[in-house]
Amino acid sequence: MSLPRQLRDESDFDQLPHNIPISATIADIEEKKGFIDYFLFVIEVRTKGGGKYLIYRRYRDYFNLHQILEARYSPEDPERPGPNTCTMPSLPGKVFLGNKREIAESRIPELNTYMKRLLGLPTWLILDEALRMFFYQTEQDGQHQPRALRRLRPPTRKV
């Protein structure tokens, strides 16, 4: 990367609002029971301004976001990307059969990588409305109380 390009990218980042997500990590999964049983990923989001909060998303929320971003920003010809196009990170595929807990647990590392790559895309794409809404803490997210947050705790040793 050339120096002028690097400086422009850094100044673009400096001009971003403080509520822009800069990192997201899955802290845990929670099972929701009802008419349909499903799992929510509990995600800790950190913002440029130093804030952090939790959001709760299903896999289908990831999938829908990915479809929207692909439609808007994927180049028609991957060999020759255009000015407002970008190669999207790959999202782990849908799984239709199997133990839902095991499927959700096995997706955590892949979804963490996906979010890291997504938030590492160019600054103009991070400002996309669909991406910002995915990482936005809704009123429902704010009222939800997490149970364990197993993945945010440091590993402990037996003494």
Coordinates of N, CA and C in Angstrom, one line a residue:
M1 N 0.8 -1.2 0.0 CA 0.0 0.0 0.0 C 0.9 1.2 0.0
S2 N 0.6 2.2 -0.9 CA 1.4 3.4 -1.0 C 1.1 4.3 0.2
L3 N 2.1 5.2 0.5 CA 1.9 6.0 1.7 C 0.7 7.0 1.5
P4 N 0.5 7.7 0.4 CA -0.6 8.6 0.3 C -2.0 7.8 0.5
R5 N -2.1 6.6 0.0 CA -3.3 5.8 0.2 C -3.5 5.4 1.7
Q6 N -2.4 5.1 2.3 CA -2.4 4.8 3.7 C -2.9 6.0 4.6
L7 N -2.3 7.1 4.3 CA -2.7 8.4 5.0 C -4.1 8.7 4.8
R8 N -4.6 8.5 3.5 CA -6.0 8.8 3.3 C -6.9 7.9 4.0
D9 N -6.6 6.6 4.1 CA -7.4 5.6 4.8 C -7.4 6.0 6.3
E10 N -6.3 6.4 6.8 CA -6.3 6.7 8.3 C -7.1 8.0 8.5
S11 N -7.0 9.0 7.6 CA -7.8 10.2 7.9 C -9.3 9.9 7.7
D12 N -9.6 9.0 6.8 CA -11.0 8.6 6.6 C -11.5 8.0 7.9
F13 N -10.7 7.1 8.5 CA -11.1 6.5 9.8 C -11.3 7.6 10.9
D14 N -10.4 8.6 10.9 CA -10.5 9.6 11.9 C -11.8 10.4 11.8
Q15 N -12.3 10.5 10.6 CA -13.5 11.3 10.3 C -14.8 10.5 10.6
L16 N -14.7 9.2 10.9 CA -15.9 8.4 11.2 C -16.5 8.8 12.5
P17 N -17.8 8.7 12.6 CA -18.5 9.0 13.9 C -18.0 8.1 15.0
H18 N -18.1 8.5 16.2 CA -17.6 7.7 17.3 C -18.5 6.5 17.6
N19 N -19.7 6.4 17.0 CA -20.6 5.3 17.3 C -20.4 4.2 16.2
I20 N -19.5 4.3 15.4 CA -19.2 3.3 14.4 C -18.6 2.0 15.0
P21 N -19.1 0.8 14.7 CA -18.5 -0.4 15.3 C -17.1 -0.6 14.7
I22 N -16.1 -0.9 15.5 CA -14.8 -1.3 15.0 C -14.4 -2.7 15.2
S23 N -15.1 -3.4 16.2 CA -14.9 -4.8 16.4 C -16.1 -5.4 17.0
A24 N -16.3 -6.7 16.8 CA -17.4 -7.4 17.3 C -17.0 -8.9 17.5
T25 N -17.3 -9.4 18.7 CA -16.9 -10.7 19.1 C -18.1 -11.5 19.7
I26 N -18.3 -12.7 19.3 CA -19.4 -13.5 19.9 C -19.0 -13.9 21.3
A27 N -19.9 -13.5 22.2 CA -19.6 -13.8 23.7 C -20.2 -15.1 24.1
D28 N -21.3 -15.5 23.5 CA -22.0 -16.7 23.9 C -23.2 -16.9 22.9
I29 N -23.8 -18.1 23.1 CA -25.1 -18.3 22.4 C -26.2 -18.5 23.4
E30 N -27.4 -18.2 23.1 CA -28.5 -18.4 23.9 C -29.6 -19.1 23.1
E31 N -30.2 -20.1 23.8 CA -31.3 -20.8 23.1 C -32.6 -20.1 23.4
K32 N -33.5 -20.0 22.4 CA -34.8 -19.4 22.5 C -35.8 -20.5 22.2
K33 N -36.7 -20.7 23.1 CA -37.7 -21.8 22.9 C -39.0 -21.1 22.7
G34 N -39.8 -21.7 21.9 CA -41.2 -21.2 21.6 C -41.8 -22.1 20.5
F35 N -42.5 -21.4 19.6 CA -43.1 -22.2 18.5 C -42.0 -22.8 17.7
I36 N -40.9 -22.0 17.5 CA -39.7 -22.5 16.8 C -38.5 -22.3 17.8
D37 N -37.7 -23.4 18.0 CA -36.5 -23.3 18.8 C -35.4 -22.8 18.0
Y38 N -34.6 -21.8 18.5 CA -33.5 -21.3 17.7 C -32.4 -20.8 18.7
F39 N -31.3 -20.5 18.2 CA -30.2 -19.9 19.0 C -29.9 -18.5 18.5
L40 N -29.6 -17.6 19.5 CA -29.1 -16.3 19.3 C -27.7 -16.2 19.6
F41 N -26.9 -15.5 18.8 CA -25.5 -15.2 19.1 C -25.5 -13.9 19.9
V42 N -24.8 -14.0 21.1 CA -24.7 -12.8 21.9 C -23.4 -12.1 21.5
I43 N -23.4 -10.9 20.9 CA -22.2 -10.3 20.3 C -21.9 -9.0 21.1
E44 N -20.6 -8.9 21.5 CA -20.1 -7.7 22.1 C -19.5 -6.8 21.0
V45 N -20.1 -5.7 20.9 CA -19.6 -4.7 19.9 C -18.9 -3.6 20.5
R46 N -17.7 -3.2 20.0 CA -16.9 -2.1 20.5 C -17.0 -1.0 19.4
T47 N -17.1 0.2 19.8 CA -17.2 1.3 18.9 C -15.9 2.2 18.9
K48 N -15.8 3.0 17.8 CA -14.6 3.8 17.7 C -14.4 4.8 18.9
G49 N -15.6 5.2 19.5 CA -15.5 6.1 20.6 C -15.2 5.5 21.9
G50 N -14.9 4.1 21.9 CA -14.5 3.4 23.1 C -15.7 2.8 23.8
G51 N -16.9 2.9 23.3 CA -18.1 2.3 24.0 C -18.2 0.8 23.6
K52 N -18.9 0.1 24.4 CA -19.2 -1.3 24.1 C -20.6 -1.7 24.5
Y53 N -21.2 -2.6 23.8 CA -22.6 -3.0 24.1 C -22.8 -4.4 23.5
L54 N -23.9 -5.0 24.0 CA -24.2 -6.3 23.5 C -25.4 -6.3 22.5
I55 N -25.3 -7.1 21.5 CA -26.5 -7.2 20.6 C -26.7 -8.7 20.4
Y56 N -27.9 -9.1 20.0 CA -28.4 -10.5 19.9 C -28.8 -10.7 18.4
R57 N -28.2 -11.6 17.7 CA -28.5 -11.9 16.3 C -28.6 -13.4 16.1
R58 N -29.6 -13.7 15.2 CA -29.7 -15.1 14.7 C -28.8 -15.3 13.5
Y59 N -28.6 -16.5 13.1 CA -27.8 -16.7 11.9 C -28.5 -16.1 10.7
R60 N -29.8 -16.2 10.6 CA -30.5 -15.6 9.5 C -30.2 -14.1 9.3
D61 N -30.0 -13.4 10.4 CA -29.6 -12.0 10.4 C -28.3 -11.8 9.6
Y62 N -27.3 -12.6 10.0 CA -26.1 -12.6 9.2 C -26.3 -12.9 7.8
F63 N -27.1 -13.9 7.5 CA -27.3 -14.3 6.1 C -28.0 -13.2 5.3
N64 N -29.0 -12.5 5.9 CA -29.7 -11.4 5.2 C -28.8 -10.3 5.0
L65 N -28.0 -9.9 6.0 CA -27.0 -8.8 5.8 C -26.0 -9.2 4.6
H66 N -25.6 -10.4 4.6 CA -24.6 -10.8 3.6 C -25.2 -10.7 2.2
Q67 N -26.5 -11.1 2.1 CA -27.2 -11.0 0.8 C -27.3 -9.6 0.3
I68 N -27.6 -8.7 1.2 CA -27.8 -7.2 0.9 C -26.4 -6.7 0.5
L69 N -25.4 -6.9 1.2 CA -24.1 -6.4 0.9 C -23.5 -6.9 -0.4
E70 N -23.8 -8.2 -0.6 CA -23.4 -8.9 -1.9 C -24.0 -8.2 -3.1
A71 N -25.3 -7.9 -3.0 CA -26.1 -7.3 -4.1 C -25.6 -5.9 -4.3
R72 N -25.3 -5.2 -3.3 CA -24.9 -3.8 -3.5 C -23.4 -3.6 -3.9
Y73 N -22.5 -4.4 -3.4 CA -21.1 -4.1 -3.5 C -20.2 -5.1 -4.2
S74 N -20.7 -6.3 -4.4 CA -19.9 -7.3 -5.1 C -19.7 -6.9 -6.6
P75 N -18.4 -7.1 -7.0 CA -18.2 -6.7 -8.4 C -18.8 -7.8 -9.3
E76 N -19.3 -7.3 -10.5 CA -19.9 -8.3 -11.5 C -18.8 -9.2 -12.0
D77 N -17.6 -8.7 -12.2 CA -16.5 -9.5 -12.6 C -15.4 -9.4 -11.5
P78 N -15.2 -10.5 -10.7 CA -14.3 -10.5 -9.6 C -12.8 -10.2 -10.1
E79 N -12.5 -10.4 -11.3 CA -11.2 -10.1 -11.9 C -10.9 -8.6 -12.0
R80 N -12.0 -7.9 -12.3 CA -11.9 -6.4 -12.5 C -12.9 -5.7 -11.6
P81 N -12.6 -5.5 -10.3 CA -13.6 -4.8 -9.5 C -13.7 -3.3 -9.9
G82 N -14.9 -2.8 -9.7 CA -15.1 -1.4 -10.1 C -14.8 -0.5 -8.9
P83 N -15.1 0.8 -9.1 CA -14.7 1.8 -8.0 C -15.5 1.6 -6.7
N84 N -16.8 1.3 -6.8 CA -17.6 1.2 -5.6 C -18.0 -0.3 -5.3
T85 N -17.0 -1.1 -5.6 CA -17.3 -2.6 -5.3 C -16.2 -3.1 -4.4
C86 N -16.4 -4.2 -3.9 CA -15.5 -4.8 -2.9 C -15.8 -6.3 -2.8
T87 N -14.8 -7.1 -2.6 CA -15.0 -8.5 -2.4 C -15.4 -8.7 -1.0
M88 N -16.6 -9.3 -0.8 CA -17.1 -9.6 0.5 C -16.4 -10.8 1.1
P89 N -16.3 -10.8 2.5 CA -15.8 -12.0 3.1 C -16.8 -13.1 3.0
S90 N -16.3 -14.4 3.1 CA -17.3 -15.5 2.9 C -18.0 -15.8 4.2
L91 N -19.3 -16.1 4.1 CA -20.1 -16.4 5.3 C -20.3 -17.9 5.3
P92 N -20.2 -18.5 6.5 CA -20.4 -20.0 6.6 C -21.8 -20.3 6.1
G93 N -22.0 -21.4 5.4 CA -23.2 -21.7 4.7 C -24.3 -22.2 5.7
K94 N -25.5 -22.2 5.2 CA -26.7 -22.6 6.1 C -26.5 -24.1 6.3
V95 N -27.0 -24.6 7.5 CA -27.0 -26.0 7.8 C -28.5 -26.3 8.1
F96 N -29.0 -27.3 7.4 CA -30.5 -27.5 7.6 C -30.7 -28.7 8.6
L97 N -29.8 -29.6 8.7 CA -30.0 -30.8 9.6 C -28.9 -30.9 10.6
G98 N -29.3 -31.3 11.8 CA -28.3 -31.5 12.8 C -28.7 -30.9 14.2
N99 N -27.9 -31.1 15.2 CA -28.2 -30.6 16.5 C -27.9 -29.1 16.5
K100 N -29.0 -28.3 16.8 CA -28.9 -26.9 16.7 C -27.8 -26.3 17.5
R101 N -27.7 -26.8 18.8 CA -26.6 -26.3 19.7 C -25.2 -26.5 19.1
E102 N -25.0 -27.7 18.6 CA -23.7 -28.0 18.0 C -23.4 -27.1 16.8
I103 N -24.4 -26.9 16.0 CA -24.3 -26.1 14.8 C -23.9 -24.7 15.2
A104 N -24.7 -24.1 16.1 CA -24.4 -22.8 16.6 C -23.0 -22.6 17.2
E105 N -22.6 -23.6 18.0 CA -21.3 -23.6 18.6 C -20.2 -23.6 17.6
S106 N -20.4 -24.5 16.6 CA -19.3 -24.6 15.5 C -19.2 -23.4 14.6
R107 N -20.3 -22.6 14.6 CA -20.3 -21.4 13.7 C -19.5 -20.2 14.4
I108 N -19.4 -20.3 15.7 CA -18.8 -19.1 16.4 C -17.5 -18.6 15.8
P109 N -16.5 -19.5 15.7 CA -15.2 -19.0 15.1 C -15.3 -18.5 13.7
E110 N -16.1 -19.1 12.9 CA -16.3 -18.6 11.5 C -17.0 -17.3 11.5
L111 N -18.1 -17.1 12.3 CA -18.8 -15.8 12.3 C -17.9 -14.7 12.9
N112 N -17.1 -15.1 13.9 CA -16.1 -14.1 14.5 C -15.2 -13.6 13.4
T113 N -14.7 -14.5 12.6 CA -13.8 -14.2 11.5 C -14.5 -13.3 10.4
Y114 N -15.8 -13.7 10.1 CA -16.6 -13.0 9.2 C -16.8 -11.5 9.6
M115 N -17.1 -11.3 10.9 CA -17.4 -10.0 11.4 C -16.1 -9.2 11.4
K116 N -15.0 -9.8 11.8 CA -13.7 -9.1 11.8 C -13.3 -8.6 10.3
R117 N -13.5 -9.5 9.4 CA -13.3 -9.1 8.0 C -14.2 -8.1 7.5
L118 N -15.5 -8.2 7.9 CA -16.5 -7.2 7.5 C -16.2 -5.8 8.0
L119 N -15.8 -5.7 9.3 CA -15.4 -4.4 9.8 C -14.1 -3.9 9.4
G120 N -13.3 -4.8 8.7 CA -12.0 -4.4 8.1 C -12.2 -3.9 6.7
L121 N -13.4 -3.9 6.1 CA -13.6 -3.4 4.7 C -13.4 -1.9 4.7
P122 N -13.4 -1.3 3.5 CA -13.1 0.1 3.3 C -14.2 1.0 4.2
T123 N -13.7 2.1 4.6 CA -14.6 3.0 5.5 C -15.9 3.3 4.8
W124 N -15.9 3.6 3.5 CA -17.2 3.9 2.8 C -18.2 2.8 2.9
L125 N -17.7 1.6 3.0 CA -18.7 0.4 3.2 C -19.1 0.3 4.6
I126 N -18.3 0.6 5.6 CA -18.7 0.5 7.0 C -19.8 1.4 7.3
L127 N -20.0 2.5 6.5 CA -21.0 3.5 6.7 C -22.4 3.0 6.1
D128 N -22.4 1.9 5.4 CA -23.6 1.4 4.8 C -24.7 1.2 5.8
E129 N -25.9 1.6 5.5 CA -27.0 1.6 6.4 C -27.3 0.1 6.9
A130 N -27.3 -0.9 6.0 CA -27.6 -2.2 6.4 C -26.6 -2.7 7.4
L131 N -25.3 -2.4 7.2 CA -24.2 -2.9 8.1 C -24.3 -2.2 9.4
R132 N -24.6 -0.9 9.4 CA -24.8 -0.1 10.7 C -26.0 -0.6 11.4
M133 N -27.1 -1.0 10.8 CA -28.3 -1.5 11.5 C -28.0 -2.9 12.1
F134 N -27.2 -3.7 11.4 CA -26.9 -5.0 12.0 C -26.2 -4.8 13.3
F135 N -25.3 -3.9 13.4 CA -24.5 -3.7 14.6 C -25.1 -2.7 15.6
Y136 N -26.2 -2.2 15.2 CA -26.9 -1.2 16.1 C -27.6 -1.9 17.3
Q137 N -27.5 -1.4 18.4 CA -28.2 -2.0 19.6 C -29.6 -1.5 19.7
T138 N -30.5 -2.4 19.4 CA -31.9 -2.0 19.4 C -32.4 -1.9 20.8
E139 N -33.6 -1.4 21.0 CA -34.2 -1.3 22.4 C -34.3 -2.7 23.0
Q140 N -34.7 -3.6 22.1 CA -34.9 -5.0 22.6 C -33.5 -5.6 23.1
D141 N -32.5 -5.3 22.3 CA -31.1 -5.7 22.7 C -30.7 -5.2 24.1
G142 N -31.0 -3.9 24.3 CA -30.7 -3.2 25.5 C -31.4 -3.8 26.7
Q143 N -32.6 -4.3 26.5 CA -33.4 -4.8 27.7 C -33.1 -6.3 28.0
H144 N -32.4 -6.9 27.0 CA -32.1 -8.4 27.2 C -30.9 -8.5 28.2
Q145 N -31.0 -9.4 29.1 CA -30.0 -9.7 30.1 C -29.2 -11.0 29.7
P146 N -27.9 -10.9 29.4 CA -27.2 -12.1 29.0 C -27.0 -13.0 30.2
R147 N -26.9 -14.3 29.9 CA -26.8 -15.3 31.0 C -25.4 -15.5 31.4
A148 N -24.5 -15.9 30.5 CA -23.2 -16.4 30.9 C -22.0 -15.6 30.3
L149 N -22.0 -15.3 29.0 CA -20.9 -14.7 28.3 C -19.6 -15.5 28.5
R150 N -19.7 -16.8 28.2 CA -18.6 -17.7 28.4 C -17.4 -17.3 27.7
R151 N -17.5 -16.8 26.5 CA -16.4 -16.6 25.6 C -15.6 -15.3 25.9
L152 N -16.2 -14.4 26.8 CA -15.5 -13.2 27.1 C -14.6 -13.3 28.4
R153 N -14.9 -14.4 29.1 CA -14.1 -14.6 30.3 C -12.7 -15.1 30.0
P154 N -11.7 -14.7 30.7 CA -10.3 -15.2 30.4 C -10.3 -16.7 30.8
P155 N -9.5 -17.5 30.2 CA -9.4 -18.9 30.6 C -8.8 -19.0 32.0
T156 N -9.4 -19.9 32.8 CA -8.9 -20.1 34.2 C -8.2 -21.4 34.3
R157 N -7.3 -21.5 35.3 CA -6.5 -22.7 35.6 C -7.0 -23.3 36.9
K158 N -7.0 -24.6 37.0 CA -7.3 -25.3 38.2 C -6.1 -25.2 39.1
V159 N -6.3 -24.8 40.4 CA -5.2 -24.7 41.3 C -5.1 -25.9 42.2

